[in-house]
PDB file of C-alpha atoms in Angstrom:
ATOM      1  CA  MET A   1      48.029 -18.248  22.553  1.00 43.00           C
ATOM      2  CA  TYR A   2      50.510 -16.957  19.965  1.00 41.00           C
ATOM      3  CA  ASP A   3      50.647 -13.180  19.775  1.00 47.00           C
ATOM      4  CA  GLU A   4      52.726 -11.805  16.881  1.00 44.00           C
ATOM      5  CA  LYS A   5      53.352  -8.532  18.772  1.00 49.00           C
ATOM      6  CA  ASN A   6      55.144 -10.414  21.541  1.00 48.00           C
ATOM      7  CA  HIS A   7      57.186 -12.512  19.089  1.00 42.00           C
ATOM      8  CA  PRO A   8      58.245 -10.201  16.203  1.00 45.00           C
ATOM      9  CA  HIS A   9      61.293 -12.387  15.467  1.00 42.00           C
ATOM     10  CA  LEU A  10      59.125 -15.334  14.405  1.00 39.00           C
ATOM     11  CA  PRO A  11      57.816 -15.360  10.837  1.00 42.00           C
ATOM     12  CA  SER A  12      54.060 -15.182  10.586  1.00 41.00           C
ATOM     13  CA  ALA A  13      52.314 -18.173   9.099  1.00 40.00           C
ATOM     14  CA  PRO A  14      50.909 -17.801   5.597  1.00 43.00           C
ATOM     15  CA  PRO A  15      47.157 -18.144   5.186  1.00 44.00           C
ATOM     16  CA  VAL A  16      45.998 -21.676   4.428  1.00 42.00           C
ATOM     17  CA  VAL A  17      44.168 -22.068   1.136  1.00 44.00           C
ATOM     18  CA  TYR A  18      42.717 -25.525   0.597  1.00 44.00           C
ATOM     19  CA  GLY A  19      44.157 -27.369  -2.383  1.00 45.00           C
ATOM     20  CA  GLN A  20      47.073 -24.899  -2.686  1.00 43.00           C
ATOM     21  CA  PRO A  21      50.755 -25.335  -1.775  1.00 44.00           C
ATOM     22  CA  VAL A  22      51.811 -24.263   1.691  1.00 43.00           C
ATOM     23  CA  SER A  23      54.859 -22.034   1.575  1.00 44.00           C
ATOM     24  CA  SER A  24      56.438 -19.200   3.487  1.00 47.00           C
ATOM     25  CA  GLY A  25      58.382 -17.866   0.496  1.00 48.00           C
ATOM     26  CA  PHE A  26      61.707 -18.901   2.039  1.00 53.00           C
ATOM     27  CA  PRO A  27      63.622 -22.077   1.213  1.00 58.00           C
ATOM     28  CA  ALA A  28      63.384 -24.731   3.908  1.00 53.00           C
ATOM     29  CA  ALA A  29      67.044 -24.094   4.728  1.00 54.00           C
ATOM     30  CA  ALA A  30      66.152 -20.554   5.777  1.00 52.00           C
ATOM     31  CA  TYR A  31      63.968 -21.799   8.625  1.00 46.00           C
ATOM     32  CA  GLY A  32      67.002 -22.847  10.647  1.00 46.00           C
ATOM     33  CA  GLN A  33      68.250 -19.281  10.639  1.00 43.00           C
ATOM     34  CA  GLN A  34      67.857 -17.000  13.571  1.00 40.00           C
ATOM     35  CA  GLN A  35      65.749 -14.027  12.739  1.00 37.00           C
ATOM     36  CA  GLY A  36      67.183 -10.670  13.667  1.00 36.00           C
ATOM     37  CA  GLY A  37      70.874 -11.367  13.951  1.00 37.00           C
ATOM     38  CA  GLY A  38      71.826 -14.260  16.180  1.00 37.00           C
ATOM     39  CA  GLY A  39      73.556 -14.097  19.473  1.00 38.00           C
ATOM     40  CA  GLY A  40      75.778 -16.025  21.793  1.00 39.00           C
ATOM     41  CA  GLY A  41      75.379 -19.480  23.200  1.00 38.00           C
ATOM     42  CA  SER A  42      75.536 -21.250  19.861  1.00 43.00           C
ATOM     43  CA  ASN A  43      75.857 -25.028  19.857  1.00 56.00           C
ATOM     44  CA  ASN A  44      75.942 -25.177  16.048  1.00 84.00           C
ATOM     45  CA  ASN A  45      79.197 -25.978  14.309  1.00 91.00           C
ATOM     46  CA  TRP A  46      80.384 -25.566  10.749  1.00 93.00           C
ATOM     47  CA  SER A  47      79.439 -28.649   8.748  1.00 92.00           C
ATOM     48  CA  THR A  48      82.956 -28.774   7.223  1.00 91.00           C
ATOM     49  CA  GLY A  49      86.349 -27.525   8.281  1.00 90.00           C
ATOM     50  CA  LEU A  50      88.133 -24.447   7.001  1.00 92.00           C
ATOM     51  CA  CYS A  51      90.741 -26.564   5.215  1.00 92.00           C
ATOM     52  CA  GLY A  52      88.230 -29.018   3.741  1.00 89.00           C
ATOM     53  CA  CYS A  53      88.467 -27.460   0.291  1.00 85.00           C
ATOM     54  CA  PHE A  54      88.932 -30.792  -1.442  1.00 88.00           C
ATOM     55  CA  GLU A  55      85.564 -32.075  -0.199  1.00 90.00           C
ATOM     56  CA  ASP A  56      84.160 -30.210  -3.229  1.00 92.00           C
ATOM     57  CA  VAL A  57      86.949 -30.201  -5.827  1.00 94.00           C
ATOM     58  CA  PRO A  58      85.010 -28.408  -8.612  1.00 95.00           C
ATOM     59  CA  ASN A  59      84.153 -25.532  -6.281  1.00 94.00           C
ATOM     60  CA  CYS A  60      87.704 -25.476  -4.930  1.00 93.00           C
ATOM     61  CA  CYS A  61      89.086 -25.040  -8.453  1.00 95.00           C
ATOM     62  CA  LEU A  62      86.490 -22.419  -9.385  1.00 95.00           C
ATOM     63  CA  THR A  63      87.163 -20.461  -6.201  1.00 94.00           C
ATOM     64  CA  PHE A  64      90.934 -20.613  -6.712  1.00 95.00           C
ATOM     65  CA  TRP A  65      90.780 -19.323 -10.306  1.00 96.00           C
ATOM     66  CA  CYS A  66      87.713 -17.078 -10.098  1.00 95.00           C
ATOM     67  CA  PRO A  67      86.714 -16.295  -6.493  1.00 95.00           C
ATOM     68  CA  CYS A  68      84.280 -13.600  -7.660  1.00 96.00           C
ATOM     69  CA  ILE A  69      81.823 -16.294  -8.835  1.00 96.00           C
ATOM     70  CA  THR A  70      81.840 -18.199  -5.550  1.00 96.00           C
ATOM     71  CA  PHE A  71      81.614 -14.962  -3.584  1.00 97.00           C
ATOM     72  CA  GLY A  72      78.670 -13.785  -5.703  1.00 97.00           C
ATOM     73  CA  GLN A  73      76.798 -17.047  -5.110  1.00 97.00           C
ATOM     74  CA  ILE A  74      77.389 -16.820  -1.354  1.00 97.00           C
ATOM     75  CA  ALA A  75      76.387 -13.146  -1.182  1.00 97.00           C
ATOM     76  CA  GLU A  76      73.123 -13.709  -3.070  1.00 97.00           C
ATOM     77  CA  ILE A  77      72.032 -16.458  -0.642  1.00 96.00           C
ATOM     78  CA  VAL A  78      73.198 -14.621   2.494  1.00 96.00           C
ATOM     79  CA  ASP A  79      71.436 -11.437   1.342  1.00 96.00           C
ATOM     80  CA  ARG A  80      68.295 -13.470   0.601  1.00 95.00           C
ATOM     81  CA  GLY A  81      68.202 -12.322  -3.003  1.00 94.00           C
ATOM     82  CA  SER A  82      68.429  -8.580  -2.358  1.00 95.00           C
ATOM     83  CA  THR A  83      71.699  -8.516  -4.311  1.00 93.00           C
ATOM     84  CA  SER A  84      72.380 -10.666  -7.340  1.00 95.00           C
ATOM     85  CA  CYS A  85      75.274 -13.038  -7.805  1.00 95.00           C
ATOM     86  CA  GLY A  86      76.485 -10.956 -10.757  1.00 95.00           C
ATOM     87  CA  ALA A  87      76.392  -7.634  -8.905  1.00 96.00           C
ATOM     88  CA  SER A  88      78.186  -8.999  -5.841  1.00 96.00           C
ATOM     89  CA  GLY A  89      80.763 -10.803  -7.965  1.00 95.00           C
ATOM     90  CA  ALA A  90      81.388  -7.680 -10.053  1.00 96.00           C
ATOM     91  CA  LEU A  91      81.866  -5.540  -6.949  1.00 96.00           C
ATOM     92  CA  TYR A  92      84.242  -8.158  -5.534  1.00 96.00           C
ATOM     93  CA  THR A  93      86.252  -8.049  -8.777  1.00 96.00           C
ATOM     94  CA  LEU A  94      86.292  -4.238  -8.807  1.00 96.00           C
ATOM     95  CA  ILE A  95      87.589  -4.132  -5.225  1.00 95.00           C
ATOM     96  CA  LEU A  96      90.204  -6.742  -6.123  1.00 94.00           C
ATOM     97  CA  MET A  97      91.387  -4.730  -9.126  1.00 95.00           C
ATOM     98  CA  LEU A  98      91.390  -1.322  -7.418  1.00 95.00           C
ATOM     99  CA  VAL A  99      92.552  -2.192  -3.917  1.00 92.00           C
ATOM    100  CA  GLY A 100      93.938  -5.696  -4.288  1.00 88.00           C
ATOM    101  CA  CYS A 101      92.422  -6.786  -0.989  1.00 89.00           C
ATOM    102  CA  THR A 102      88.876  -8.134  -0.899  1.00 92.00           C
ATOM    103  CA  CYS A 103      88.989  -9.503   2.626  1.00 90.00           C
ATOM    104  CA  CYS A 104      87.345  -6.424   4.164  1.00 88.00           C
ATOM    105  CA  TYR A 105      84.342  -6.917   1.895  1.00 93.00           C
ATOM    106  CA  SER A 106      84.117 -10.705   2.010  1.00 94.00           C
ATOM    107  CA  CYS A 107      84.561 -11.036   5.787  1.00 93.00           C
ATOM    108  CA  PHE A 108      81.386  -8.979   6.236  1.00 95.00           C
ATOM    109  CA  TYR A 109      79.414 -11.753   4.516  1.00 96.00           C
ATOM    110  CA  ARG A 110      81.058 -14.455   6.623  1.00 95.00           C
ATOM    111  CA  THR A 111      79.992 -12.590   9.756  1.00 96.00           C
ATOM    112  CA  LYS A 112      76.451 -12.148   8.428  1.00 96.00           C
ATOM    113  CA  MET A 113      76.224 -15.833   7.514  1.00 95.00           C
ATOM    114  CA  ARG A 114      77.577 -16.942  10.902  1.00 94.00           C
ATOM    115  CA  LYS A 115      74.897 -14.893  12.655  1.00 95.00           C
ATOM    116  CA  GLN A 116      72.124 -16.256  10.425  1.00 94.00           C
ATOM    117  CA  TYR A 117      73.100 -19.866  11.187  1.00 93.00           C
ATOM    118  CA  SER A 118      74.455 -19.346  14.732  1.00 94.00           C
ATOM    119  CA  LEU A 119      77.889 -20.631  13.718  1.00 95.00           C
ATOM    120  CA  PRO A 120      80.943 -20.098  15.929  1.00 94.00           C
ATOM    121  CA  GLU A 121      83.694 -17.660  14.964  1.00 92.00           C
ATOM    122  CA  THR A 122      86.361 -20.343  14.651  1.00 86.00           C
ATOM    123  CA  PRO A 123      89.256 -20.935  14.297  1.00 87.00           C
ATOM    124  CA  CYS A 124      89.776 -17.154  14.593  1.00 90.00           C
ATOM    125  CA  GLY A 125      88.067 -13.890  13.665  1.00 92.00           C
ATOM    126  CA  ASP A 126      86.247 -13.586  10.349  1.00 92.00           C
ATOM    127  CA  CYS A 127      88.498 -10.819   9.024  1.00 93.00           C
ATOM    128  CA  LEU A 128      91.665 -12.763   9.873  1.00 94.00           C
ATOM    129  CA  ILE A 129      90.318 -15.856   8.135  1.00 94.00           C
ATOM    130  CA  HIS A 130      89.492 -13.873   5.008  1.00 94.00           C
ATOM    131  CA  CYS A 131      92.775 -11.934   5.042  1.00 93.00           C
ATOM    132  CA  PHE A 132      94.989 -15.014   5.289  1.00 94.00           C
ATOM    133  CA  CYS A 133      92.799 -17.833   3.907  1.00 93.00           C
ATOM    134  CA  GLU A 134      90.386 -16.117   1.481  1.00 94.00           C
ATOM    135  CA  THR A 135      89.999 -19.099  -0.854  1.00 94.00           C
ATOM    136  CA  CYS A 136      89.521 -21.590   1.996  1.00 95.00           C
ATOM    137  CA  ALA A 137      87.004 -19.292   3.697  1.00 95.00           C
ATOM    138  CA  LEU A 138      84.933 -18.875   0.531  1.00 96.00           C
ATOM    139  CA  CYS A 139      84.998 -22.635  -0.095  1.00 96.00           C
ATOM    140  CA  GLN A 140      83.878 -23.339   3.480  1.00 96.00           C
ATOM    141  CA  GLU A 141      81.022 -20.822   3.268  1.00 95.00           C
ATOM    142  CA  TYR A 142      79.912 -22.285  -0.082  1.00 96.00           C
ATOM    143  CA  ARG A 143      79.926 -25.838   1.352  1.00 96.00           C
ATOM    144  CA  GLU A 144      78.048 -24.694   4.451  1.00 95.00           C
ATOM    145  CA  LEU A 145      75.230 -23.155   2.425  1.00 95.00           C
ATOM    146  CA  LYS A 146      75.139 -26.226   0.192  1.00 95.00           C
ATOM    147  CA  ASN A 147      74.948 -28.474   3.288  1.00 94.00           C
ATOM    148  CA  GLN A 148      72.159 -26.266   4.649  1.00 93.00           C
ATOM    149  CA  GLY A 149      70.085 -27.357   1.647  1.00 93.00           C
ATOM    150  CA  PHE A 150      70.694 -24.626  -0.922  1.00 95.00           C
ATOM    151  CA  ASP A 151      71.393 -25.437  -4.568  1.00 94.00           C
ATOM    152  CA  MET A 152      74.060 -22.796  -5.102  1.00 94.00           C
ATOM    153  CA  SER A 153      73.677 -22.820  -8.886  1.00 92.00           C
ATOM    154  CA  LEU A 154      70.047 -21.634  -8.576  1.00 94.00           C
ATOM    155  CA  GLY A 155      70.638 -18.570  -6.417  1.00 94.00           C
ATOM    156  CA  TRP A 156      68.164 -17.331  -3.816  1.00 95.00           C
ATOM    157  CA  HIS A 157      65.141 -16.884  -6.078  1.00 95.00           C
ATOM    158  CA  GLY A 158      65.700 -20.236  -7.776  1.00 94.00           C
ATOM    159  CA  ASN A 159      65.809 -21.940  -4.374  1.00 94.00           C
ATOM    160  CA  VAL A 160      62.560 -20.201  -3.362  1.00 93.00           C
ATOM    161  CA  GLU A 161      60.888 -21.389  -6.595  1.00 92.00           C
ATOM    162  CA  ARG A 162      62.206 -24.917  -6.057  1.00 90.00           C
ATOM    163  CA  GLN A 163      60.874 -24.892  -2.489  1.00 88.00           C
ATOM    164  CA  ASN A 164      57.471 -23.642  -3.632  1.00 87.00           C
ATOM    165  CA  ARG A 165      57.303 -26.400  -6.262  1.00 83.00           C
ATOM    166  CA  ASP A 166      58.241 -29.096  -3.777  1.00 75.00           C
ATOM    167  CA  VAL A 167      55.927 -28.154  -0.901  1.00 72.00           C
ATOM    168  CA  ALA A 168      53.104 -30.380   0.211  1.00 54.00           C
ATOM    169  CA  MET A 169      49.600 -29.630  -0.920  1.00 54.00           C
ATOM    170  CA  VAL A 170      46.964 -28.923   1.724  1.00 58.00           C
ATOM    171  CA  PRO A 171      44.232 -31.513   1.278  1.00 61.00           C
ATOM    172  CA  PRO A 172      40.824 -30.126   0.343  1.00 62.00           C
ATOM    173  CA  PRO A 173      38.152 -30.100   3.030  1.00 63.00           C
ATOM    174  CA  PRO A 174      35.840 -33.125   3.244  1.00 62.00           C
ATOM    175  CA  SER A 175      33.038 -33.146   0.698  1.00 64.00           C
ATOM    176  CA  GLY A 176      30.169 -31.137   1.953  1.00 59.00           C
ATOM    177  CA  GLY A 177      32.488 -28.323   2.961  1.00 57.00           C
ATOM    178  CA  TYR A 178      33.447 -27.054   6.348  1.00 58.00           C
ATOM    179  CA  ARG A 179      30.475 -26.047   8.429  1.00 60.00           C
ATOM    180  CA  GLY A 180      32.273 -25.069  11.597  1.00 62.00           C
ATOM    181  CA  MET A 181      31.662 -26.680  14.945  1.00 64.00           C
ATOM    182  CA  THR A 182      28.421 -28.610  15.240  1.00 63.00           C
ATOM    183  CA  ARG A 183      26.858 -30.732  17.937  1.00 63.00           C
TER     184      ARG A 183
END
């Protein structure tokens, strides 16, 4: 029998209400994530390569000219809506203007995302990738979240609303109601 105390890393099931949508409050893409921070032994791979920027040309161009927007979109999804796209993008821009090097900030989100999806740290460390290939790294992370099922233009909360709208309805009980077990 399932005991939530013995399995705190598993999300608890929402109560079933007949005739109402079934939803956990997280987009379906979030279910593939490890709860509590990942670990070794991952067999998952990135869905696209680091240098696959031209697989999504519009995002490649946006990221090249205005990386703060792409970073903000990634950060909002990775943080599960606790920070907004605008706030993360603005902080990214501020760091860029004051320090000129955003890789220390952006590599943190790559690491967090890798742990959530059990992705390997390839082709090298997250900080090295962001220091030398910032645009490619942001494009790859954007494509990965998109391939995981997120609509990046909606943000976290928009994806949750979309998921709640698209969930299956629990059928109502048979007419006559549920009477429990009978002989």
